[in-house]
XYZ file of C-alpha atoms in Angstrom:
757
model
C 4.418 -34.124 -51.914
C 5.623 -34.315 -48.192
C 4.152 -32.337 -45.309
C 7.148 -29.977 -44.924
C 7.011 -29.219 -48.837
C 3.361 -28.662 -48.780
C 3.982 -26.076 -45.774
C 6.790 -24.662 -47.655
C 4.575 -23.837 -50.709
C 1.582 -22.431 -48.721
C 4.135 -20.372 -46.828
C 5.789 -19.029 -50.079
C 2.447 -17.945 -51.435
C 1.173 -16.048 -48.586
C 4.063 -14.725 -46.874
C 4.910 -10.966 -47.439
C 8.524 -11.421 -46.165
C 11.555 -12.020 -48.171
C 11.717 -15.406 -49.903
C 13.801 -18.298 -48.271
C 15.228 -21.465 -49.939
C 13.598 -24.576 -49.446
C 16.686 -26.226 -47.605
C 16.910 -23.273 -45.102
C 13.098 -23.441 -44.541
C 13.488 -27.469 -44.221
C 15.777 -26.771 -41.127
C 13.567 -23.932 -39.707
C 10.566 -26.095 -40.013
C 12.182 -29.046 -38.369
C 13.289 -26.752 -35.439
C 9.632 -25.535 -35.177
C 8.326 -28.962 -35.297
C 10.725 -29.938 -32.403
C 9.906 -26.881 -30.418
C 6.266 -27.411 -30.840
C 6.604 -31.237 -29.591
C 8.344 -29.752 -26.594
C 5.848 -27.115 -25.825
C 3.006 -29.902 -26.218
C 4.901 -32.135 -23.732
C 5.121 -29.187 -21.255
C 1.492 -28.410 -21.600
C 0.557 -31.942 -21.135
C 2.844 -32.294 -18.193
C 1.205 -29.038 -16.486
C -2.298 -30.180 -17.079
C -1.573 -33.579 -15.376
C 0.159 -31.762 -12.602
C -2.817 -29.398 -12.337
C -5.207 -32.528 -12.124
C -2.954 -34.019 -9.497
C -2.824 -30.763 -7.559
C -6.385 -30.372 -7.626
C -7.286 -34.050 -6.593
C -4.959 -33.267 -3.583
C -7.473 -30.645 -2.361
C -4.953 -27.877 -2.349
C -5.910 -24.136 -3.351
C -2.546 -22.697 -4.055
C 1.053 -23.788 -4.168
C 4.257 -21.702 -4.488
C 4.306 -22.120 -8.261
C 0.744 -21.396 -8.832
C -0.231 -18.202 -10.675
C -1.568 -16.107 -7.848
C -1.992 -13.104 -10.122
C -5.071 -14.510 -11.546
C -6.905 -13.792 -8.220
C -6.256 -10.178 -8.114
C -8.554 -7.838 -9.287
C -6.893 -4.549 -9.532
C -9.918 -2.592 -10.371
C -11.158 -3.103 -6.538
C -10.779 0.542 -5.032
C -10.552 2.276 -8.357
C -13.943 3.681 -7.904
C -16.208 5.054 -4.960
C -13.653 6.860 -2.407
C -10.850 4.172 -2.844
C -8.290 6.175 -4.651
C -6.476 3.128 -5.714
C -3.858 3.363 -8.499
C -4.255 1.276 -11.596
C -1.531 0.232 -14.053
C 1.606 -1.707 -14.242
C 4.190 -1.869 -11.392
C 6.278 -4.322 -9.356
C 6.272 -4.911 -5.530
C 7.401 -1.637 -3.812
C 8.602 -0.244 -7.025
C 9.588 3.288 -7.715
C 7.637 3.235 -10.801
C 3.823 2.853 -10.988
C 3.130 3.284 -14.850
C -0.550 3.719 -15.710
C -3.091 5.967 -17.226
C -3.721 9.475 -15.781
C -7.040 11.063 -16.171
C -7.902 14.788 -15.859
C -8.256 15.908 -12.294
C -11.976 16.265 -11.527
C -11.855 16.324 -7.752
C -10.812 14.414 -4.536
C -11.732 11.252 -5.964
C -8.982 11.296 -8.537
C -6.045 11.442 -6.256
C -4.428 8.588 -7.761
C -4.934 10.078 -11.192
C -7.487 7.642 -12.309
C -11.186 7.027 -11.295
C -13.365 4.245 -12.656
C -16.081 6.785 -13.473
C -13.961 8.487 -15.965
C -13.463 7.700 -19.653
C -10.693 10.367 -20.547
C -6.953 9.964 -20.594
C -4.220 12.979 -20.855
C -1.437 10.529 -20.634
C 0.281 7.519 -19.048
C 2.440 8.717 -16.447
C 5.392 6.772 -14.717
C 4.448 7.722 -11.131
C 1.311 7.596 -9.048
C -0.106 7.441 -5.583
C -2.497 4.771 -4.330
C -5.315 5.376 -1.935
C -4.118 8.877 -0.594
C -6.342 11.951 0.276
C -4.141 14.207 -1.694
C -3.111 14.005 -5.082
C 0.407 14.408 -6.682
C 2.996 12.775 -8.865
C 2.153 11.560 -12.384
C 5.407 12.508 -13.762
C 6.782 11.964 -17.227
C 3.655 11.176 -19.272
C 3.257 9.943 -22.731
C 0.398 9.920 -24.690
C -0.100 8.265 -28.274
C -1.994 10.459 -30.734
C -3.431 10.186 -34.153
C -2.753 14.015 -34.788
C -0.389 16.666 -33.353
C -3.015 18.721 -31.754
C -4.596 16.161 -29.801
C -4.819 16.888 -26.178
C -6.582 13.762 -24.737
C -8.121 10.409 -25.642
C -11.381 8.624 -24.829
C -11.390 5.053 -23.675
C -13.973 2.442 -22.509
C -13.013 -0.008 -19.767
C -14.368 -3.044 -22.051
C -11.151 -2.344 -23.897
C -9.006 -2.314 -20.848
C -7.459 -5.211 -19.120
C -5.190 -5.034 -16.033
C -3.205 -7.933 -14.174
C -0.336 -7.338 -11.722
C 2.599 -5.766 -13.697
C 0.770 -5.452 -17.046
C -1.713 -3.087 -18.512
C -3.573 -3.321 -21.659
C -5.849 -0.704 -23.459
C -7.214 -0.677 -27.092
C -7.777 2.787 -27.944
C -10.028 3.857 -31.062
C -8.798 7.471 -31.810
C -5.792 6.830 -32.343
C -6.310 3.123 -33.300
C -3.638 1.804 -31.130
C -3.164 -0.896 -28.716
C -1.356 0.220 -25.652
C 0.432 -2.196 -23.494
C 2.554 -1.270 -20.258
C 4.737 -3.025 -17.824
C 7.323 -1.957 -15.440
C 10.453 -2.977 -13.219
C 11.394 -1.335 -9.926
C 12.792 1.855 -11.587
C 11.607 1.835 -15.245
C 8.626 1.600 -17.268
C 8.225 -0.274 -20.513
C 5.600 0.629 -23.186
C 4.471 -1.147 -26.443
C 2.114 0.687 -28.838
C 0.846 -1.033 -31.812
C -0.577 1.401 -34.260
C -2.848 0.378 -37.111
C -0.475 0.045 -40.166
C -0.179 3.144 -42.282
C -1.616 5.323 -39.814
C -0.004 8.685 -38.547
C 1.475 8.101 -35.210
C 2.466 10.823 -32.679
C 3.522 10.811 -29.192
C 3.081 13.761 -26.757
C 5.696 13.886 -23.939
C 4.230 15.865 -21.243
C 6.612 17.184 -18.561
C 4.256 19.880 -17.277
C 1.106 17.305 -16.572
C 1.013 15.974 -12.817
C -1.984 14.591 -11.161
C -3.264 18.046 -10.923
C -2.294 19.117 -7.671
C 1.401 20.446 -8.088
C 2.872 22.926 -10.666
C 6.115 22.696 -12.425
C 9.171 24.790 -11.429
C 11.435 23.651 -14.027
C 11.571 21.163 -16.715
C 13.560 20.407 -19.888
C 14.200 17.631 -22.244
C 17.175 16.955 -24.658
C 16.978 14.744 -27.615
C 20.300 12.918 -27.426
C 19.874 10.763 -30.550
C 17.236 9.937 -33.014
C 15.797 7.332 -30.422
C 16.967 8.964 -27.096
C 15.296 11.613 -25.194
C 16.549 12.556 -21.617
C 15.227 15.325 -19.285
C 13.734 16.025 -15.848
C 10.845 17.527 -14.061
C 11.136 19.583 -11.036
C 7.876 20.406 -9.194
C 6.164 21.748 -6.183
C 2.952 20.302 -4.597
C 2.258 18.025 -1.657
C 5.948 17.277 -2.124
C 7.507 20.621 -1.853
C 10.817 19.716 -3.899
C 10.067 16.975 -6.265
C 12.855 16.214 -8.704
C 12.389 13.516 -11.257
C 15.067 12.645 -14.114
C 14.231 10.379 -16.929
C 15.959 8.586 -19.918
C 13.502 7.418 -22.516
C 14.562 5.140 -25.451
C 12.362 4.482 -28.451
C 12.723 1.449 -30.673
C 12.618 3.762 -33.906
C 13.424 7.320 -34.743
C 11.245 9.903 -33.631
C 11.210 13.592 -34.687
C 9.715 16.492 -32.675
C 7.074 18.294 -34.637
C 5.593 20.690 -32.263
C 5.789 21.839 -28.471
C 8.359 23.301 -26.200
C 10.398 22.102 -23.227
C 7.420 21.289 -21.062
C 4.678 19.828 -23.641
C 6.489 18.279 -27.017
C 4.838 16.244 -29.871
C 6.991 13.719 -31.635
C 6.234 11.939 -34.800
C 6.845 8.227 -35.701
C 8.650 7.300 -38.879
C 6.397 4.205 -39.454
C 3.681 2.129 -37.916
C 4.432 -1.304 -39.445
C 5.721 -2.845 -36.298
C 5.011 -2.231 -32.752
C 6.928 0.850 -31.120
C 8.703 0.081 -28.002
C 9.435 2.773 -25.438
C 12.015 2.167 -22.553
C 11.886 4.727 -19.714
C 14.016 4.885 -16.715
C 13.573 7.279 -13.660
C 15.819 8.566 -11.069
C 15.359 11.260 -8.329
C 19.263 11.989 -8.587
C 20.279 12.492 -12.212
C 19.805 11.885 -15.842
C 23.004 9.538 -15.816
C 21.308 7.540 -12.999
C 18.167 7.032 -14.975
C 20.153 5.834 -17.829
C 21.928 3.244 -15.459
C 18.729 2.287 -14.007
C 17.308 1.520 -17.408
C 20.241 -0.320 -18.767
C 20.376 -2.475 -15.309
C 16.603 -3.128 -15.343
C 15.559 -3.335 -19.105
C 18.897 -3.918 -20.954
C 16.847 -5.611 -24.150
C 13.862 -4.949 -26.112
C 11.958 -7.957 -24.629
C 8.738 -6.362 -23.699
C 7.198 -9.864 -23.258
C 10.013 -10.928 -21.047
C 9.682 -7.973 -18.930
C 5.814 -8.688 -18.354
C 6.832 -12.260 -17.185
C 9.375 -11.068 -14.875
C 7.030 -8.560 -13.352
C 4.537 -11.381 -13.007
C 6.922 -13.507 -11.299
C 7.907 -10.673 -8.858
C 4.306 -10.314 -7.932
C 3.747 -14.240 -7.657
C 6.912 -14.499 -5.421
C 5.544 -11.782 -2.993
C 1.843 -13.061 -3.122
C 3.240 -16.399 -2.386
C 4.194 -15.517 1.086
C 0.554 -16.151 2.084
C -1.151 -19.197 0.648
C -4.714 -19.414 1.609
C -7.328 -22.473 1.420
C -10.887 -21.590 1.018
C -13.985 -22.435 -1.027
C -15.060 -18.871 -1.078
C -13.738 -17.520 -4.622
C -14.998 -13.863 -3.718
C -12.888 -13.676 -0.603
C -10.025 -15.286 -2.420
C -9.804 -12.333 -4.804
C -10.434 -9.866 -2.276
C -7.475 -11.361 -0.376
C -5.110 -11.495 -2.984
C -6.048 -8.080 -4.323
C -5.541 -6.711 -0.630
C -2.215 -8.453 -0.526
C -1.335 -6.899 -3.887
C -2.330 -3.338 -2.819
C -0.354 -3.702 0.332
C 2.804 -3.750 -1.852
C 2.470 -0.680 -3.708
C 4.128 1.251 -1.186
C 6.618 1.998 0.642
C 8.315 2.562 -2.862
C 11.959 2.101 -3.453
C 13.793 5.685 -3.490
C 17.258 4.607 -4.336
C 18.885 4.005 -7.595
C 20.724 0.623 -8.607
C 23.949 1.981 -7.607
C 22.827 3.040 -4.142
C 22.439 6.827 -4.667
C 19.153 8.412 -3.486
C 17.994 12.156 -2.966
C 17.919 12.658 0.977
C 15.408 14.566 2.876
C 17.989 17.502 2.982
C 17.795 17.600 -0.870
C 21.262 16.541 -1.175
C 22.302 13.315 -2.998
C 23.561 10.625 -0.627
C 25.129 6.813 -1.424
C 24.079 4.019 0.819
C 24.430 0.436 0.930
C 20.748 -0.196 1.772
C 17.328 0.352 -0.040
C 15.969 3.617 0.707
C 12.331 3.966 0.766
C 9.657 6.660 0.344
C 5.902 7.031 0.328
C 5.814 6.573 4.007
C 2.143 7.316 4.823
C 2.944 6.479 8.473
C -0.181 7.934 10.311
C -2.156 5.271 8.298
C 0.164 2.226 8.025
C 1.485 2.064 11.545
C -1.755 0.550 12.544
C -1.744 -2.629 10.273
C 0.243 -2.193 7.204
C 3.824 -1.810 8.924
C 3.073 -4.536 11.470
C 2.139 -6.963 8.341
C 5.348 -6.022 6.706
C 7.417 -7.148 9.805
C 5.506 -10.500 9.506
C 5.848 -11.442 5.958
C 8.598 -9.081 4.629
C 11.059 -9.280 7.407
C 13.990 -9.081 5.009
C 13.050 -5.526 4.108
C 12.753 -4.214 7.708
C 16.621 -3.652 8.474
C 16.661 -1.333 5.630
C 13.468 0.211 6.510
C 14.956 1.098 10.014
C 17.748 2.507 8.051
C 15.871 4.756 6.044
C 13.996 6.189 8.950
C 17.197 6.761 10.965
C 18.716 8.222 7.792
C 15.768 10.569 7.335
C 16.438 11.812 10.929
C 19.865 12.529 10.109
C 19.084 14.531 6.999
C 15.987 16.414 8.555
C 16.567 16.559 11.964
C 13.309 14.399 12.852
C 11.840 10.952 11.967
C 9.415 11.004 8.983
C 5.860 11.774 9.606
C 4.516 11.465 5.901
C 7.447 11.278 3.419
C 6.840 11.686 -0.124
C 9.631 11.490 -2.879
C 12.195 12.347 -0.276
C 10.223 15.364 1.061
C 8.475 15.746 4.578
C 5.108 16.706 4.182
C 4.184 16.863 7.647
C 0.808 15.691 6.923
C -1.368 14.293 9.716
C -0.801 14.502 13.306
C 1.184 12.930 15.887
C 4.628 11.218 15.559
C 3.825 8.073 13.657
C 7.537 7.457 12.482
C 8.424 7.056 16.213
C 5.690 4.397 16.647
C 7.041 2.382 13.449
C 10.688 2.572 14.506
C 10.046 1.532 17.898
C 8.033 -1.387 16.829
C 11.074 -2.331 14.544
C 13.414 -1.872 17.382
C 11.403 -4.148 19.866
C 10.888 -6.928 17.235
C 14.835 -7.024 16.725
C 15.104 -5.238 13.222
C 17.041 -2.547 14.129
C 20.981 -3.289 14.805
C 22.010 0.100 16.327
C 19.209 0.494 18.946
C 20.907 3.123 20.806
C 20.923 5.283 17.547
C 17.203 4.723 16.965
C 16.475 5.488 20.270
C 18.118 8.892 20.157
C 16.446 9.647 16.910
C 13.074 8.978 18.618
C 13.945 10.962 21.778
C 15.052 13.988 19.644
C 12.139 13.830 17.407
C 9.496 13.831 20.319
C 11.175 16.823 21.994
C 11.081 19.423 19.064
C 9.010 22.457 19.676
C 6.865 22.088 16.620
C 3.392 21.022 15.879
C 2.164 21.819 19.315
C 4.753 20.130 21.253
C 6.000 23.052 22.899
C 2.335 23.320 24.271
C 2.426 19.763 25.278
C 5.715 20.236 27.264
C 4.350 23.170 29.022
C 0.939 22.076 29.980
C 0.934 18.341 29.704
C -1.526 18.578 26.876
C -2.260 20.812 24.089
C -4.914 23.668 25.229
C -7.479 23.709 22.426
C -7.892 27.627 22.241
C -3.918 27.840 22.170
C -3.003 25.819 19.017
C -4.013 27.526 15.856
C -4.154 24.287 13.848
C -7.046 22.778 15.909
C -7.391 18.647 16.149
C -5.583 19.006 19.794
C -7.557 15.742 20.988
C -6.121 13.945 18.227
C -2.690 15.197 18.376
C -2.316 14.662 22.068
C -3.716 10.889 21.710
C -1.391 10.311 18.883
C 1.596 11.959 20.687
C 0.875 9.592 23.751
C 1.133 6.397 21.414
C 4.415 7.646 20.123
C 5.730 8.229 23.679
C 4.595 4.759 24.679
C 7.037 3.340 21.914
C 9.741 5.439 23.236
C 9.181 4.412 26.895
C 9.186 0.654 25.855
C 12.672 1.114 23.819
C 14.020 3.225 26.866
C 13.021 0.501 29.200
C 14.686 -2.192 26.946
C 17.995 -0.097 26.906
C 17.735 0.716 30.480
C 17.362 4.351 30.268
C 15.225 4.539 33.631
C 14.739 8.445 33.499
C 13.681 8.359 29.930
C 11.413 5.678 30.577
C 9.753 7.346 33.363
C 9.314 10.585 31.591
C 8.013 9.105 28.243
C 5.779 6.627 30.167
C 4.322 9.622 31.884
C 3.541 11.453 28.739
C 2.022 8.278 27.125
C -0.644 8.697 29.903
C -1.814 12.052 28.516
C -5.139 10.618 27.349
C -6.344 10.470 31.158
C -6.266 14.416 31.092
C -8.703 14.417 27.851
C -11.033 11.759 29.215
C -14.428 13.182 30.660
C -15.752 10.648 33.035
C -19.038 12.343 32.878
C -19.540 11.958 29.125
C -17.176 8.949 28.683
C -15.387 10.924 25.650
C -11.998 12.352 25.016
C -12.546 16.439 24.992
C -10.481 19.354 24.125
C -8.999 21.020 27.300
C -8.666 24.686 27.643
C -5.501 26.342 29.066
C -7.425 26.560 32.407
C -8.046 22.851 32.507
C -11.670 22.987 31.499
C -13.281 20.802 28.922
C -14.285 22.829 25.710
C -18.138 23.732 25.404
C -20.432 23.473 23.705
C -19.969 19.806 22.896
C -21.599 17.460 20.620
C -20.068 14.063 20.370
C -21.376 13.519 16.798
C -20.503 16.602 15.164
C -17.416 17.009 13.042
C -15.960 19.995 11.190
C -12.999 18.952 8.926
C -9.662 20.532 10.232
C -11.459 22.742 12.336
C -12.509 21.048 15.570
C -10.739 18.776 18.364
C -10.407 15.659 16.073
C -8.758 14.510 12.943
C -11.152 13.103 10.312
C -13.451 11.931 13.096
C -15.900 12.729 16.109
C -15.682 12.090 19.624
C -17.315 8.788 19.284
C -14.642 7.525 17.265
C -11.765 9.148 19.156
C -12.762 7.826 22.700
C -11.097 4.674 22.016
C -7.757 6.126 20.509
C -5.476 4.372 23.279
C -4.314 1.207 21.670
C -1.059 1.175 23.697
C -2.760 1.166 27.000
C -6.393 -0.361 26.737
C -6.474 -1.660 30.303
C -5.659 2.160 31.394
C -8.722 3.251 29.321
C -10.926 0.811 31.091
C -9.740 2.342 34.418
C -10.959 5.737 33.146
C -14.324 4.420 32.797
C -14.371 3.095 36.337
C -15.293 -0.424 35.421
C -15.294 -3.167 32.764
C -19.142 -2.922 32.752
C -19.250 0.748 32.206
C -16.375 0.378 29.364
C -18.192 -2.424 27.676
C -21.316 -0.709 27.805
C -19.948 2.325 26.159
C -18.133 0.111 23.594
C -21.261 -1.802 22.707
C -23.205 1.354 21.976
C -20.443 2.638 19.545
C -21.697 0.000 16.903
C -25.460 1.199 17.143
C -25.694 4.732 17.983
C -26.391 7.171 14.955
C -26.196 10.957 14.888
C -25.732 13.790 12.575
C -22.067 14.501 11.952
C -22.899 17.670 9.919
C -22.363 18.779 6.455
C -18.859 19.981 7.239
C -17.640 16.631 8.199
C -14.703 14.990 6.713
C -15.514 12.552 3.764
C -13.125 10.106 5.409
C -15.654 9.287 8.148
C -16.872 6.416 6.099
C -17.806 2.865 6.468
C -20.010 3.198 9.330
C -21.357 0.609 11.620
C -23.202 3.029 14.294
C -20.274 5.507 14.727
C -17.497 2.981 14.145
C -15.978 4.245 11.016
C -13.998 1.476 9.406
C -13.445 3.776 6.249
C -10.748 5.632 8.440
C -7.794 4.586 10.542
C -8.425 5.694 14.008
C -11.018 3.235 14.281
C -9.126 0.110 13.053
C -8.278 -1.426 16.377
C -11.457 -0.727 18.386
C -13.239 -4.183 17.602
C -10.243 -6.040 19.130
C -10.561 -4.074 22.397
C -13.297 -6.699 23.387
C -10.531 -9.225 23.937
C -9.172 -6.934 26.647
C -12.172 -7.210 28.725
C -12.735 -10.933 28.156
C -15.713 -10.901 25.470
C -13.879 -12.116 22.424
C -17.166 -13.302 20.857
C -18.240 -9.836 20.393
C -15.085 -9.038 18.388
C -15.878 -12.182 16.263
C -19.544 -10.962 15.354
C -18.271 -7.439 14.370
C -14.897 -8.701 12.681
C -16.853 -10.899 10.355
C -19.533 -8.130 9.737
C -16.630 -5.897 8.748
C -14.877 -8.478 6.585
C -18.070 -9.277 4.665
C -19.536 -5.896 4.218
C -16.686 -3.195 4.079
C -14.677 -5.166 1.228
C -16.158 -6.104 -1.980
C -14.858 -7.616 -5.306
C -16.015 -4.552 -7.060
C -14.425 -1.228 -8.268
C -16.125 0.495 -5.340
C -14.778 -2.382 -3.050
C -13.426 -0.231 -0.294
C -15.264 1.523 2.516
C -12.805 4.335 2.347
C -9.228 5.430 1.159
C -7.175 2.539 0.641
C -4.497 4.763 2.342
C -1.415 3.377 1.095
C -2.042 -0.065 1.993
C -3.498 0.196 5.468
C -7.085 -0.673 4.491
C -6.076 -3.797 2.765
C -3.516 -4.607 5.729
C -6.514 -4.754 8.054
C -8.048 -7.026 5.828
C -5.270 -9.464 5.429
C -4.508 -9.588 9.095
C -8.143 -9.794 10.326
C -9.020 -12.406 7.811
C -6.098 -14.640 9.098
C -7.416 -14.201 12.601
C -4.777 -11.695 13.955
C -4.268 -7.942 14.575
C -1.715 -6.077 16.376
C -3.545 -3.692 18.571
C -0.657 -2.229 20.434
C 1.317 -0.424 17.790
C 4.735 -0.700 19.416
C 5.429 -3.986 21.228
C 4.579 -7.003 18.898
C 1.394 -8.574 20.514
C -1.154 -9.805 18.059
C -4.779 -10.388 19.176
C -7.044 -13.209 17.914
C -10.095 -12.360 16.107
C -12.136 -14.772 13.717
C -10.217 -16.194 10.806
C -12.337 -16.693 7.894
C -9.954 -19.167 5.711
C -9.719 -22.663 6.455
C -5.926 -22.557 6.157
C -3.166 -20.065 5.664
C 0.518 -20.719 5.131
C 2.691 -17.701 5.557
C 6.631 -17.469 4.766
C 7.756 -15.616 7.870
C 11.365 -15.277 6.821
C 14.565 -17.402 7.399
C 13.046 -20.356 5.765
C 10.388 -20.461 8.468
C 6.612 -21.263 7.948
C 3.786 -20.298 10.018
C 0.497 -22.310 9.439
C -2.731 -20.912 10.616
C -5.537 -23.446 10.610
C -9.317 -22.825 11.344
C -11.042 -26.061 11.747
C -14.502 -26.676 11.378
C -14.673 -22.852 10.016
C -17.939 -21.523 8.537
C -20.190 -18.498 8.229
C -21.931 -19.679 11.392
C -18.808 -21.365 13.050
C -16.972 -18.014 13.754
C -16.203 -18.128 17.368
C -13.012 -19.447 18.563
C -13.600 -22.719 20.869
C -10.070 -23.466 21.724
C -6.322 -22.941 20.319
C -3.328 -25.172 20.056
C 0.231 -23.976 19.113
C 2.531 -26.321 17.865
C 0.439 -29.244 19.194
C 0.176 -27.794 22.658
C -2.954 -26.129 24.152
C -2.803 -22.463 23.985
C -5.209 -20.515 26.227
C -4.375 -16.758 25.561
C -6.265 -14.768 23.082
C -3.162 -13.203 21.904
C 0.257 -14.308 20.842
C 3.467 -12.292 20.690
C 5.059 -11.506 17.649
C 8.372 -13.478 18.423
C 6.332 -16.638 18.609
C 5.020 -15.989 15.173
C 8.407 -15.180 13.746
C 9.506 -18.588 14.835
C 6.937 -20.133 12.705
C 4.951 -23.395 13.472
C 1.352 -24.310 13.614
C -1.468 -22.275 15.142
C -4.766 -24.189 15.004
C -8.255 -22.598 15.884
C -11.077 -24.769 16.542
C -14.214 -22.801 15.557
C -17.844 -23.360 16.735
C -21.390 -21.725 16.294
C -21.565 -20.507 19.991
C -19.412 -18.156 22.038
C -17.096 -19.880 24.267
C -14.942 -19.211 27.512
C -11.842 -19.115 25.181
C -9.846 -16.146 26.112
C -12.210 -14.741 28.932
C -10.077 -15.468 32.018
C -8.024 -12.397 32.976
C -4.813 -14.064 32.802
C -5.590 -14.960 29.205
C -6.679 -11.586 27.852
C -4.063 -9.354 26.410
């Protein structure tokens, strides 16, 4: 008996499917054998290519699967507040598990310490200090009255764009993937078991409440509806269209929480869910455009490719596998937000609550107080193709709400945090050449900076914010942040030739000098009479009820990233400045029980777990002591980031914590928020290749690099000696070869005054 005949007989005996004729089976078998031979050939080719690749000493290539180095659990424990689930870069949909809200550490809807799920929601935040979203949640159940399910992390697997969980009750394998505007579910129930789904339009993360919600069963397999809620985002509207691969029947519930029973469980149940902030019709259109077929595995593959395309914008070479995982996880986390907030047809819900149509990608989840420091500068470096639309987003928000964004969430201005961070980011985009209509952007910045709100009326009257006259406290932090934004406006005004505006906003950018107390060396609250507030304790902090935002006087002494040399002048000499700066990293004191939990990741009083500290170490370059920065940067990189669920020293803050790691590990950091100067630090990777747009490549090498060889000895750029301890964005944008020669002892590199930033 021939091989094919024997296979046919075996197939016929054990198969439970409909019988087929031998002739039909013969050709089917032949096709499979040919297919198998082709697959074996491909496997052999890939194996040979892999061996050749390894023998060349390379660590990554553009076609390499970089997602294998991502550990999505980093930051899901501790105070990281990181989203876990399935999404694609900068997607509107973040589809993943949602747990019961049990406190501050559940802001993303998930914390590693928990083992109970209430649903799989389609929107989540990542790394925020306030919770919201969790919209349109599905939960598989074994009975109609089940409210939640228990799970174990040992049965959970997550890779970029793909989430898998095996539940015990119900006995079902949950698989999730996503596109930009749609989620895709696959549920494999135990055969013959009862199978129910809960569709929860009431449930969010726990910080919002539903104002209105409704669903409509349009057919046996299609359910559409909306959820209108109020929380951190005051007017959140999400519309959905869910399509099941088999008929479903409602057996319980109402418009907010309904229970649906499946007809059978003899094959996996697929559910496609499209979202829109505009309408049900747009949700349907988004679903049709992004998941037209029932190809779940194909969607997973597409999501993985999307992540590889973006992760491949930076290829690193290193023998340290832990740092490789931390790096690519950080790069992965940096692209959860900003999130796309326009539909496939260009429609989006504006900051005025109205529907607009644009010829650009509109973005939301703009945590700008956090991200203006590193996350947005990183985007300008490796995602330049998105920056034109980012600038359009900002100017459109200005047109719709009368001011530039501060903390924008699903089209809503939350006014969260202090200062005018949207001005800072837009100024940076203008100065880097990403904004076509510079005059329009300037007018938006100027108008936003003159509004009599959030203490600005007091600032315009007194030249600072008197601490006893502002009922919302935090006057030092507000004033310093306003000064940073005003510096950005002044630079754009100078670029455009607006001399009077330049002088006005430059003078306002010097506000920090009024808060500086030369007697103590700290920034202090000022009364309307111009006297420093007393009593004064530089360590003590009361969350939201003192002069600082999520910090104390030690951390806020340095919040002058736009004018470091001006701050040095305040101290009277470089010697006094550096003495105070040295002491920051060794002093300890009692911050008090009412201090913000965000003040974390401490080295002395340097708080790496929160954003106002992130530029401070690089200040050593400004006074010609870059070796001190190298010591502290290496310490921070190696102690504040871990390959572990409790792997972040503070909130991820929508990509900022990760972006600091990415840039610093490469040896670069933009200290001055609007202007484009990148200061050198201490690179930890042997080589990094960055795709910086327009087909250009920036290669950064650290020759002789090691744990002890952490000090820059000399630098070349495009083969020529380079003596400065900083480099302009425009030079990086053009690509080239930046080579650091590293050594185990401090050198005189970057110490001359003409070589300092």
